[in-house]
mmCIF file of C-alpha atoms in Angstrom:
data_model
loop_
_atom_site.group_PDB
_atom_site.id
_atom_site.type_symbol
_atom_site.label_atom_id
_atom_site.label_comp_id
_atom_site.label_asym_id
_atom_site.label_seq_id
_atom_site.Cartn_x
_atom_site.Cartn_y
_atom_site.Cartn_z
ATOM 1 C CA MET A 1 0.247 -14.307 -23.357
ATOM 2 C CA ALA A 2 2.592 -13.786 -20.416
ATOM 3 C CA ASP A 3 4.330 -16.757 -18.892
ATOM 4 C CA ALA A 4 1.916 -18.629 -16.667
ATOM 5 C CA LYS A 5 2.983 -19.011 -13.100
ATOM 6 C CA VAL A 6 1.879 -22.370 -11.700
ATOM 7 C CA ILE A 7 0.950 -21.920 -8.055
ATOM 8 C CA PRO A 8 1.466 -25.136 -6.101
ATOM 9 C CA PHE A 9 -1.540 -26.298 -4.130
ATOM 10 C CA ASP A 10 0.497 -26.535 -0.946
ATOM 11 C CA ASP A 11 1.691 -22.950 -1.104
ATOM 12 C CA ASP A 12 0.176 -21.433 2.055
ATOM 13 C CA ARG A 13 1.051 -17.849 1.227
ATOM 14 C CA SER A 14 -1.775 -15.382 1.494
ATOM 15 C CA ARG A 15 -3.288 -14.146 -1.729
ATOM 16 C CA ALA A 16 -5.656 -11.711 -0.145
ATOM 17 C CA ASN A 17 -4.663 -8.737 -2.327
ATOM 18 C CA GLY A 18 -4.775 -10.195 -5.810
ATOM 19 C CA GLN A 19 -7.295 -12.944 -5.335
ATOM 20 C CA ARG A 20 -10.095 -11.077 -3.608
ATOM 21 C CA ALA A 21 -10.064 -8.400 -6.301
ATOM 22 C CA GLY A 22 -11.298 -10.917 -8.875
ATOM 23 C CA ARG A 23 -14.193 -12.158 -6.822
ATOM 24 C CA ARG A 24 -17.673 -10.989 -7.475
ATOM 25 C CA ARG A 25 -20.170 -10.275 -4.777
ATOM 26 C CA SER A 26 -23.885 -10.600 -4.856
ATOM 27 C CA SER A 27 -25.199 -8.354 -7.568
ATOM 28 C CA GLY A 28 -28.543 -7.894 -6.029
ATOM 29 C CA SER A 29 -30.708 -8.788 -3.106
ATOM 30 C CA ARG A 30 -33.438 -11.366 -3.250
ATOM 31 C CA ARG A 31 -36.886 -10.034 -3.921
ATOM 32 C CA LYS A 32 -40.063 -11.268 -2.393
ATOM 33 C CA ALA A 33 -41.773 -13.893 -4.505
ATOM 34 C CA GLU A 34 -44.686 -12.536 -6.483
ATOM 35 C CA PRO A 35 -48.041 -14.015 -5.539
ATOM 36 C CA SER A 36 -49.150 -16.665 -7.977
ATOM 37 C CA ALA A 37 -52.314 -16.174 -9.960
ATOM 38 C CA VAL A 38 -55.533 -17.337 -8.292
ATOM 39 C CA ARG A 39 -57.170 -20.172 -10.217
ATOM 40 C CA GLU A 40 -60.898 -20.777 -10.035
ATOM 41 C CA VAL A 41 -61.596 -24.325 -8.851
ATOM 42 C CA PRO A 42 -65.013 -25.872 -9.592
ATOM 43 C CA VAL A 43 -66.976 -26.956 -6.525
ATOM 44 C CA SER A 44 -67.658 -30.680 -6.334
ATOM 45 C CA PRO A 45 -71.358 -31.653 -5.836
ATOM 46 C CA LEU A 46 -72.492 -33.049 -2.501
ATOM 47 C CA PRO A 47 -73.234 -36.779 -2.222
ATOM 48 C CA GLY A 48 -76.496 -37.614 -3.993
ATOM 49 C CA GLN A 49 -76.385 -34.481 -6.121
ATOM 50 C CA GLN A 50 -75.530 -34.306 -9.807
ATOM 51 C CA GLY A 51 -72.851 -32.089 -11.162
ATOM 52 C CA PRO A 52 -73.447 -29.851 -14.198
ATOM 53 C CA LEU A 53 -71.917 -32.370 -16.608
ATOM 54 C CA GLU A 54 -73.814 -35.315 -15.153
ATOM 55 C CA ALA A 55 -77.069 -33.384 -15.287
ATOM 56 C CA SER A 56 -76.530 -32.662 -18.972
ATOM 57 C CA GLY A 57 -75.839 -36.326 -19.669
ATOM 58 C CA GLU A 58 -72.193 -35.798 -20.705
ATOM 59 C CA ALA A 59 -69.525 -38.221 -19.561
ATOM 60 C CA VAL A 60 -67.258 -36.976 -16.797
ATOM 61 C CA PRO A 61 -63.612 -37.539 -17.764
ATOM 62 C CA GLU A 62 -61.463 -39.190 -15.130
ATOM 63 C CA PRO A 63 -58.187 -37.529 -14.150
ATOM 64 C CA GLY A 64 -55.481 -38.551 -16.593
ATOM 65 C CA ALA A 65 -57.912 -40.437 -18.909
ATOM 66 C CA ALA A 66 -58.339 -39.062 -22.418
ATOM 67 C CA GLY A 67 -57.329 -35.739 -20.981
ATOM 68 C CA GLU A 68 -54.125 -33.750 -21.038
ATOM 69 C CA PRO A 69 -51.135 -36.085 -20.786
ATOM 70 C CA GLU A 70 -48.611 -35.675 -18.038
ATOM 71 C CA GLY A 71 -45.853 -33.287 -19.053
ATOM 72 C CA GLY A 72 -48.079 -31.847 -21.794
ATOM 73 C CA SER A 73 -48.914 -28.201 -22.322
ATOM 74 C CA GLY A 74 -48.993 -27.643 -18.573
ATOM 75 C CA GLY A 75 -45.395 -28.884 -18.282
ATOM 76 C CA TRP A 76 -44.275 -26.701 -21.173
ATOM 77 C CA GLU A 77 -45.984 -23.707 -19.637
ATOM 78 C CA ARG A 78 -44.106 -24.247 -16.414
ATOM 79 C CA ARG A 79 -40.817 -24.551 -18.307
ATOM 80 C CA VAL A 80 -41.440 -21.388 -20.276
ATOM 81 C CA ALA A 81 -42.465 -19.527 -17.133
ATOM 82 C CA GLY A 82 -39.356 -20.749 -15.335
ATOM 83 C CA GLY A 83 -37.152 -19.703 -18.258
ATOM 84 C CA LEU A 84 -38.696 -16.247 -18.397
ATOM 85 C CA ALA A 85 -38.284 -15.852 -14.637
ATOM 86 C CA PHE A 86 -34.624 -16.873 -14.971
ATOM 87 C CA LEU A 87 -34.033 -14.290 -17.716
ATOM 88 C CA ARG A 88 -35.771 -11.601 -15.681
ATOM 89 C CA ARG A 89 -33.516 -12.276 -12.700
ATOM 90 C CA ARG A 90 -30.392 -12.174 -14.898
ATOM 91 C CA ILE A 91 -31.438 -8.867 -16.477
ATOM 92 C CA THR A 92 -32.423 -7.192 -13.207
ATOM 93 C CA GLY A 93 -29.463 -8.566 -11.272
ATOM 94 C CA ASP A 94 -31.713 -10.357 -8.808
ATOM 95 C CA TYR A 95 -29.370 -13.334 -8.260
ATOM 96 C CA GLU A 96 -26.539 -14.201 -5.922
ATOM 97 C CA VAL A 97 -22.907 -15.248 -6.200
ATOM 98 C CA ASP A 98 -20.714 -16.221 -3.274
ATOM 99 C CA GLU A 99 -17.416 -14.629 -2.323
ATOM 100 C CA PHE A 100 -15.555 -16.869 -4.799
ATOM 101 C CA GLY A 101 -17.804 -15.861 -7.705
ATOM 102 C CA TYR A 102 -19.844 -19.095 -7.749
ATOM 103 C CA ASP A 103 -23.234 -18.614 -9.420
ATOM 104 C CA LYS A 104 -25.274 -21.679 -8.479
ATOM 105 C CA GLU A 105 -28.351 -20.790 -10.529
ATOM 106 C CA LEU A 106 -26.355 -20.158 -13.712
ATOM 107 C CA THR A 107 -24.363 -23.360 -13.174
ATOM 108 C CA ASP A 108 -27.444 -25.520 -12.680
ATOM 109 C CA HIS A 109 -29.526 -24.093 -15.542
ATOM 110 C CA VAL A 110 -26.926 -23.167 -18.172
ATOM 111 C CA LEU A 111 -23.339 -24.315 -17.644
ATOM 112 C CA MET A 112 -24.156 -27.916 -16.712
ATOM 113 C CA SER A 113 -26.582 -28.103 -19.656
ATOM 114 C CA MET A 114 -23.781 -27.042 -21.998
ATOM 115 C CA VAL A 115 -21.363 -29.728 -20.795
ATOM 116 C CA ARG A 116 -23.889 -32.534 -20.232
ATOM 117 C CA PRO A 117 -24.169 -33.672 -23.903
ATOM 118 C CA LEU A 118 -20.401 -34.210 -23.950
ATOM 119 C CA TYR A 119 -20.694 -36.143 -20.694
ATOM 120 C CA GLU A 120 -23.703 -38.310 -21.643
ATOM 121 C CA LYS A 121 -23.508 -38.768 -25.419
ATOM 122 C CA TYR A 122 -19.896 -38.268 -26.437
ATOM 123 C CA PHE A 123 -17.824 -39.758 -23.611
ATOM 124 C CA ARG A 124 -20.708 -41.859 -22.197
ATOM 125 C CA VAL A 125 -19.329 -41.537 -18.686
ATOM 126 C CA GLU A 126 -20.007 -44.375 -16.253
ATOM 127 C CA VAL A 127 -19.893 -43.393 -12.572
ATOM 128 C CA LYS A 128 -19.101 -45.769 -9.731
ATOM 129 C CA GLY A 129 -18.926 -45.270 -5.976
ATOM 130 C CA ILE A 130 -20.711 -41.908 -5.919
ATOM 131 C CA GLU A 131 -22.095 -42.874 -2.499
ATOM 132 C CA ASN A 132 -18.558 -42.566 -1.084
ATOM 133 C CA ILE A 133 -18.925 -38.784 -1.199
ATOM 134 C CA PRO A 134 -20.626 -37.757 2.080
ATOM 135 C CA SER A 135 -24.198 -36.496 1.906
ATOM 136 C CA ASP A 136 -23.329 -33.472 4.037
ATOM 137 C CA GLY A 137 -20.260 -31.720 5.356
ATOM 138 C CA GLY A 138 -16.959 -31.064 3.646
ATOM 139 C CA ALA A 139 -15.000 -33.610 1.619
ATOM 140 C CA LEU A 140 -11.842 -33.410 -0.490
ATOM 141 C CA VAL A 141 -11.988 -35.386 -3.753
ATOM 142 C CA VAL A 142 -8.479 -36.171 -5.055
ATOM 143 C CA ALA A 143 -8.259 -37.402 -8.666
ATOM 144 C CA ASN A 144 -5.714 -38.227 -11.337
ATOM 145 C CA HIS A 145 -5.228 -35.647 -14.098
ATOM 146 C CA SER A 146 -4.728 -36.347 -17.799
ATOM 147 C CA GLY A 147 -5.909 -35.653 -21.325
ATOM 148 C CA THR A 148 -3.856 -32.648 -22.576
ATOM 149 C CA LEU A 149 -6.871 -30.387 -21.973
ATOM 150 C CA PRO A 150 -8.586 -30.404 -18.536
ATOM 151 C CA LEU A 151 -11.855 -31.989 -19.644
ATOM 152 C CA ASP A 152 -11.535 -34.602 -16.902
ATOM 153 C CA GLY A 153 -12.224 -31.977 -14.239
ATOM 154 C CA LEU A 154 -15.417 -30.879 -15.999
ATOM 155 C CA MET A 155 -16.628 -34.464 -16.410
ATOM 156 C CA MET A 156 -15.969 -35.141 -12.724
ATOM 157 C CA GLN A 157 -17.976 -32.037 -11.818
ATOM 158 C CA VAL A 158 -20.952 -33.180 -13.905
ATOM 159 C CA ALA A 159 -20.670 -36.697 -12.432
ATOM 160 C CA VAL A 160 -21.105 -35.356 -8.896
ATOM 161 C CA HIS A 161 -23.754 -32.804 -9.879
ATOM 162 C CA ASP A 162 -25.983 -35.283 -11.741
ATOM 163 C CA ASN A 163 -25.490 -38.492 -9.759
ATOM 164 C CA HIS A 164 -25.092 -37.702 -6.086
ATOM 165 C CA PRO A 165 -28.313 -38.481 -4.190
ATOM 166 C CA ALA A 166 -27.902 -35.363 -2.037
ATOM 167 C CA ASN A 167 -27.448 -33.102 -5.115
ATOM 168 C CA ARG A 168 -23.990 -32.019 -4.067
ATOM 169 C CA HIS A 169 -21.808 -29.639 -6.086
ATOM 170 C CA LEU A 170 -18.087 -30.101 -6.708
ATOM 171 C CA ARG A 171 -15.886 -27.014 -6.298
ATOM 172 C CA LEU A 172 -12.706 -27.560 -8.313
ATOM 173 C CA LEU A 173 -9.308 -26.016 -7.589
ATOM 174 C CA ALA A 174 -7.510 -24.796 -10.711
ATOM 175 C CA ALA A 175 -4.074 -23.408 -11.610
ATOM 176 C CA ASP A 176 -3.663 -19.667 -12.118
ATOM 177 C CA LEU A 177 -3.275 -20.132 -15.900
ATOM 178 C CA VAL A 178 -7.003 -20.901 -16.080
ATOM 179 C CA PHE A 179 -7.828 -17.530 -14.523
ATOM 180 C CA MET A 180 -5.581 -15.664 -16.954
ATOM 181 C CA LEU A 181 -7.569 -16.724 -20.029
ATOM 182 C CA PRO A 182 -10.280 -14.311 -21.218
ATOM 183 C CA VAL A 183 -13.878 -15.572 -21.076
ATOM 184 C CA VAL A 184 -12.687 -18.838 -19.508
ATOM 185 C CA ASN A 185 -11.766 -16.908 -16.368
ATOM 186 C CA GLU A 186 -15.326 -15.658 -15.905
ATOM 187 C CA LEU A 187 -16.960 -18.996 -16.709
ATOM 188 C CA VAL A 188 -14.863 -21.069 -14.305
ATOM 189 C CA ARG A 189 -15.507 -18.600 -11.497
ATOM 190 C CA LYS A 190 -19.252 -18.832 -12.061
ATOM 191 C CA ALA A 191 -19.029 -22.634 -12.213
ATOM 192 C CA GLY A 192 -17.544 -22.692 -8.712
ATOM 193 C CA HIS A 193 -13.847 -23.126 -9.473
ATOM 194 C CA THR A 194 -11.252 -21.218 -7.494
ATOM 195 C CA LEU A 195 -7.493 -20.841 -7.277
ATOM 196 C CA ALA A 196 -5.579 -23.916 -6.145
ATOM 197 C CA CYS A 197 -4.219 -22.611 -2.869
ATOM 198 C CA ALA A 198 -4.509 -24.054 0.619
ATOM 199 C CA GLU A 199 -6.233 -20.971 2.014
ATOM 200 C CA ASP A 200 -9.248 -21.114 -0.318
ATOM 201 C CA ALA A 201 -9.475 -24.898 -0.145
ATOM 202 C CA GLU A 202 -9.608 -24.861 3.656
ATOM 203 C CA ARG A 203 -12.288 -22.161 3.712
ATOM 204 C CA LEU A 204 -14.476 -24.128 1.297
ATOM 205 C CA LEU A 205 -14.044 -27.356 3.277
ATOM 206 C CA GLN A 206 -14.911 -25.649 6.551
ATOM 207 C CA ARG A 207 -18.077 -24.325 4.919
ATOM 208 C CA GLY A 208 -19.092 -27.920 4.175
ATOM 209 C CA GLU A 209 -18.349 -27.904 0.429
ATOM 210 C CA VAL A 210 -17.135 -30.824 -1.687
ATOM 211 C CA VAL A 211 -13.777 -29.693 -3.090
ATOM 212 C CA GLY A 212 -11.947 -31.349 -5.982
ATOM 213 C CA VAL A 213 -8.185 -31.257 -6.542
ATOM 214 C CA MET A 214 -5.840 -32.915 -9.041
ATOM 215 C CA PRO A 215 -2.398 -32.840 -7.400
ATOM 216 C CA GLU A 216 -0.495 -33.910 -10.524
ATOM 217 C CA GLY A 217 -1.200 -30.522 -12.106
ATOM 218 C CA PHE A 218 0.478 -29.835 -15.442
ATOM 219 C CA LYS A 219 2.785 -32.812 -14.932
ATOM 220 C CA GLY A 220 -0.212 -35.110 -15.270
ATOM 221 C CA ILE A 221 -2.258 -33.376 -17.917
ATOM 222 C CA GLY A 222 0.762 -32.699 -20.136
ATOM 223 C CA LYS A 223 2.555 -36.035 -19.903
ATOM 224 C CA PRO A 224 3.325 -37.988 -23.101
ATOM 225 C CA PHE A 225 0.982 -40.711 -24.298
ATOM 226 C CA SER A 226 3.620 -43.353 -23.526
ATOM 227 C CA ASP A 227 3.171 -42.559 -19.803
ATOM 228 C CA ARG A 228 -0.602 -42.857 -19.823
ATOM 229 C CA TYR A 229 -2.226 -43.997 -16.567
ATOM 230 C CA LYS A 230 1.090 -43.678 -14.704
ATOM 231 C CA LEU A 231 0.537 -41.200 -11.887
ATOM 232 C CA GLN A 232 3.027 -38.375 -11.573
ATOM 233 C CA ARG A 233 4.308 -36.879 -8.342
ATOM 234 C CA PHE A 234 1.626 -35.546 -5.990
ATOM 235 C CA GLY A 235 3.615 -32.557 -4.768
ATOM 236 C CA ARG A 236 4.507 -32.067 -1.114
ATOM 237 C CA GLY A 237 1.173 -33.253 0.249
ATOM 238 C CA GLY A 238 -0.463 -29.860 0.635
ATOM 239 C CA PHE A 239 -3.943 -31.296 -0.001
ATOM 240 C CA VAL A 240 -3.463 -33.713 2.929
ATOM 241 C CA SER A 241 -2.475 -30.859 5.230
ATOM 242 C CA THR A 242 -5.569 -28.914 4.201
ATOM 243 C CA ALA A 243 -7.867 -31.887 4.819
ATOM 244 C CA LEU A 244 -6.274 -32.443 8.242
ATOM 245 C CA ARG A 245 -6.827 -28.811 9.227
ATOM 246 C CA ALA A 246 -10.466 -28.934 8.151
ATOM 247 C CA GLY A 247 -11.027 -32.447 9.573
ATOM 248 C CA THR A 248 -12.699 -33.598 6.353
ATOM 249 C CA PRO A 249 -12.377 -37.008 4.648
ATOM 250 C CA ILE A 250 -10.278 -37.526 1.517
ATOM 251 C CA VAL A 251 -12.091 -39.329 -1.319
ATOM 252 C CA PRO A 252 -9.738 -40.828 -3.959
ATOM 253 C CA CYS A 253 -11.083 -40.663 -7.510
ATOM 254 C CA SER A 254 -9.834 -42.602 -10.547
ATOM 255 C CA ILE A 255 -10.686 -41.491 -14.100
ATOM 256 C CA VAL A 256 -10.207 -43.830 -17.065
ATOM 257 C CA GLY A 257 -10.756 -42.642 -20.642
ATOM 258 C CA ALA A 258 -9.309 -39.140 -20.526
ATOM 259 C CA GLU A 259 -5.771 -40.234 -21.455
ATOM 260 C CA GLU A 260 -6.788 -41.151 -25.004
ATOM 261 C CA ILE A 261 -8.845 -38.114 -26.058
ATOM 262 C CA TYR A 262 -5.714 -36.237 -27.238
ATOM 263 C CA PRO A 263 -2.816 -38.708 -27.550
ATOM 264 C CA MET A 264 0.176 -36.439 -26.925
ATOM 265 C CA ILE A 265 3.056 -37.720 -29.056
ATOM 266 C CA GLY A 266 5.196 -34.572 -28.869
ATOM 267 C CA ASN A 267 5.729 -31.265 -27.094
ATOM 268 C CA ALA A 268 6.833 -28.077 -28.871
ATOM 269 C CA LYS A 269 8.629 -26.573 -25.874
ATOM 270 C CA THR A 270 9.966 -23.500 -27.677
ATOM 271 C CA LEU A 271 6.501 -22.566 -28.911
ATOM 272 C CA ALA A 272 5.089 -23.237 -25.450
ATOM 273 C CA ARG A 273 7.565 -20.779 -23.896
ATOM 274 C CA LEU A 274 6.706 -18.118 -26.477
ATOM 275 C CA LEU A 275 2.981 -18.494 -25.771
ATOM 276 C CA GLY A 276 3.393 -18.751 -22.011
ATOM 277 C CA PHE A 277 2.004 -22.282 -21.832
ATOM 278 C CA PRO A 278 3.459 -25.079 -19.713
ATOM 279 C CA TYR A 279 3.507 -27.264 -22.851
ATOM 280 C CA PHE A 280 2.331 -27.162 -26.473
ATOM 281 C CA PRO A 281 0.886 -30.566 -27.448
ATOM 282 C CA ILE A 282 1.454 -32.357 -30.708
ATOM 283 C CA THR A 283 -1.075 -35.104 -31.366
ATOM 284 C CA PRO A 284 -1.870 -37.290 -34.422
ATOM 285 C CA THR A 285 -4.474 -34.682 -35.457
ATOM 286 C CA PHE A 286 -3.165 -31.389 -34.001
ATOM 287 C CA PRO A 287 -1.912 -29.055 -35.397
ATOM 288 C CA TRP A 288 -1.996 -30.913 -38.735
ATOM 289 C CA LEU A 289 -5.790 -30.704 -39.159
ATOM 290 C CA GLY A 290 -6.135 -27.179 -37.812
ATOM 291 C CA PRO A 291 -9.299 -26.589 -35.754
ATOM 292 C CA LEU A 292 -10.522 -30.118 -36.479
ATOM 293 C CA GLY A 293 -7.481 -31.416 -34.628
ATOM 294 C CA ALA A 294 -8.877 -29.912 -31.432
ATOM 295 C CA VAL A 295 -11.872 -32.278 -31.486
ATOM 296 C CA PRO A 296 -11.310 -34.958 -28.806
ATOM 297 C CA LEU A 297 -11.576 -38.628 -29.634
ATOM 298 C CA PRO A 298 -14.887 -40.200 -28.447
ATOM 299 C CA THR A 299 -13.450 -42.518 -25.803
ATOM 300 C CA LYS A 300 -15.525 -44.368 -23.198
ATOM 301 C CA TRP A 301 -14.989 -42.980 -19.693
ATOM 302 C CA THR A 302 -15.291 -44.463 -16.210
ATOM 303 C CA ILE A 303 -15.097 -42.355 -13.052
ATOM 304 C CA GLN A 304 -14.839 -44.258 -9.774
ATOM 305 C CA PHE A 305 -14.920 -42.653 -6.332
ATOM 306 C CA GLY A 306 -13.111 -44.777 -3.774
ATOM 307 C CA GLU A 307 -13.539 -45.385 -0.072
ATOM 308 C CA PRO A 308 -13.043 -42.147 1.903
ATOM 309 C CA ILE A 309 -9.984 -41.777 4.109
ATOM 310 C CA PRO A 310 -11.002 -40.087 7.395
ATOM 311 C CA THR A 311 -8.863 -37.309 8.893
ATOM 312 C CA ASP A 312 -10.972 -36.153 11.837
ATOM 313 C CA GLY A 313 -9.276 -38.567 14.242
ATOM 314 C CA TYR A 314 -5.922 -36.775 14.128
ATOM 315 C CA PRO A 315 -4.897 -34.013 16.576
ATOM 316 C CA PRO A 316 -4.651 -30.382 15.293
ATOM 317 C CA GLU A 317 -0.848 -30.490 15.190
ATOM 318 C CA ALA A 318 -0.978 -33.444 12.751
ATOM 319 C CA ALA A 319 -1.276 -30.993 9.854
ATOM 320 C CA GLU A 320 2.344 -29.985 10.481
ATOM 321 C CA ASP A 321 3.717 -33.525 10.692
ATOM 322 C CA PRO A 322 5.679 -34.129 7.442
ATOM 323 C CA MET A 323 5.877 -37.897 7.937
ATOM 324 C CA LEU A 324 2.107 -38.214 8.407
ATOM 325 C CA MET A 325 1.454 -36.061 5.335
ATOM 326 C CA PHE A 326 3.862 -38.193 3.311
ATOM 327 C CA ASN A 327 2.182 -41.427 4.429
ATOM 328 C CA LEU A 328 -1.354 -40.187 3.734
ATOM 329 C CA THR A 329 -0.317 -38.734 0.362
ATOM 330 C CA ASP A 330 1.249 -42.049 -0.599
ATOM 331 C CA GLN A 331 -1.861 -43.912 0.569
ATOM 332 C CA VAL A 332 -4.145 -41.759 -1.583
ATOM 333 C CA ARG A 333 -1.838 -42.030 -4.593
ATOM 334 C CA GLU A 334 -1.542 -45.811 -4.313
ATOM 335 C CA GLN A 335 -5.295 -46.230 -3.994
ATOM 336 C CA ILE A 336 -5.908 -44.168 -7.138
ATOM 337 C CA GLN A 337 -3.194 -46.021 -9.085
ATOM 338 C CA HIS A 338 -4.474 -49.458 -8.020
ATOM 339 C CA THR A 339 -8.026 -48.528 -9.045
ATOM 340 C CA LEU A 340 -6.784 -47.272 -12.432
ATOM 341 C CA TYR A 341 -5.121 -50.611 -13.148
ATOM 342 C CA LYS A 342 -8.241 -52.456 -12.043
ATOM 343 C CA LEU A 343 -10.501 -50.384 -14.319
ATOM 344 C CA LEU A 344 -8.124 -50.825 -17.249
ATOM 345 C CA VAL A 345 -8.253 -54.594 -16.869
ATOM 346 C CA GLN A 346 -12.059 -54.500 -16.836
ATOM 347 C CA ARG A 347 -12.296 -52.175 -19.862
ATOM 348 C CA ARG A 348 -13.356 -53.915 -23.056
ATOM 349 C CA SER A 349 -12.172 -51.197 -25.439
ATOM 350 C CA VAL A 350 -10.964 -47.620 -25.494
ATOM 351 C CA PHE A 351 -14.073 -46.568 -27.372
ATOM 352 C CA PHE A 352 -16.743 -49.012 -26.129
#
């Protein structure tokens, strides 16, 4: 694999040539909904008259009593019909993706279902403060990054998707290395992820999307286990500038549990350079156990969304003020770090 070029989030250069070429458009127009089948409904008898069952002396079953249970065959029929309709739309191309390649229907019905068992059963993620993400309008969620592999971003996406009362979707910003990997490139596009650049982030925020960013980048996810839960540098504050331009609040997010899934005790830098990776992790189980070493440890996770920091009260020129960006970046970083320490004190065990 060629050397991966890490594009900083606060790089405002235009990527119109290379980036737009990878985006998929709508592969088909919506069709009119087919009329549902007409069902014959029995006519109820007038007052004082007997219905056909009463006239025959048979007992009239009450709704829900000794009849078909709720969620019975009728529920399964609806599920099967919905699944067949989904497959028909995928085969005929009658579905939509946005300009970034986001396929909402595929994400809701397939991709989230694939990740959800890991979220619910394996890591047993506990979510706090989900109400701090606005019910409408744009918001920038800023989180710490750790774990050797970027599973924390996926867990944060499921946390917002499954727990927010307004059914909001999190659009994550990812480094260009993610979009260079075969298969992964296509999946992350369909799941709503896009390149971590200020241009795309601002467009998503102005459209009213919830955008997620992890400013530590590879410095956070690839740090040694001895530095766990110690935030790395947040760059030059590009995410703050983007939020100021869009006038959207910044929501700090603290994730506890990801640091221990792959305890990184070493880094094979020479091998990483040969493979084009920013680092090549050595853990207590990898590469010694081969593929089994890639199985993460079943740690207990907590994801807490903090109080939003408003940005709509600043003038338009504030986005170019380096001192303001530094102060807001430091405020977000300190809030995340303080919450991490607080959650660690409250944690009973790494695994429970």
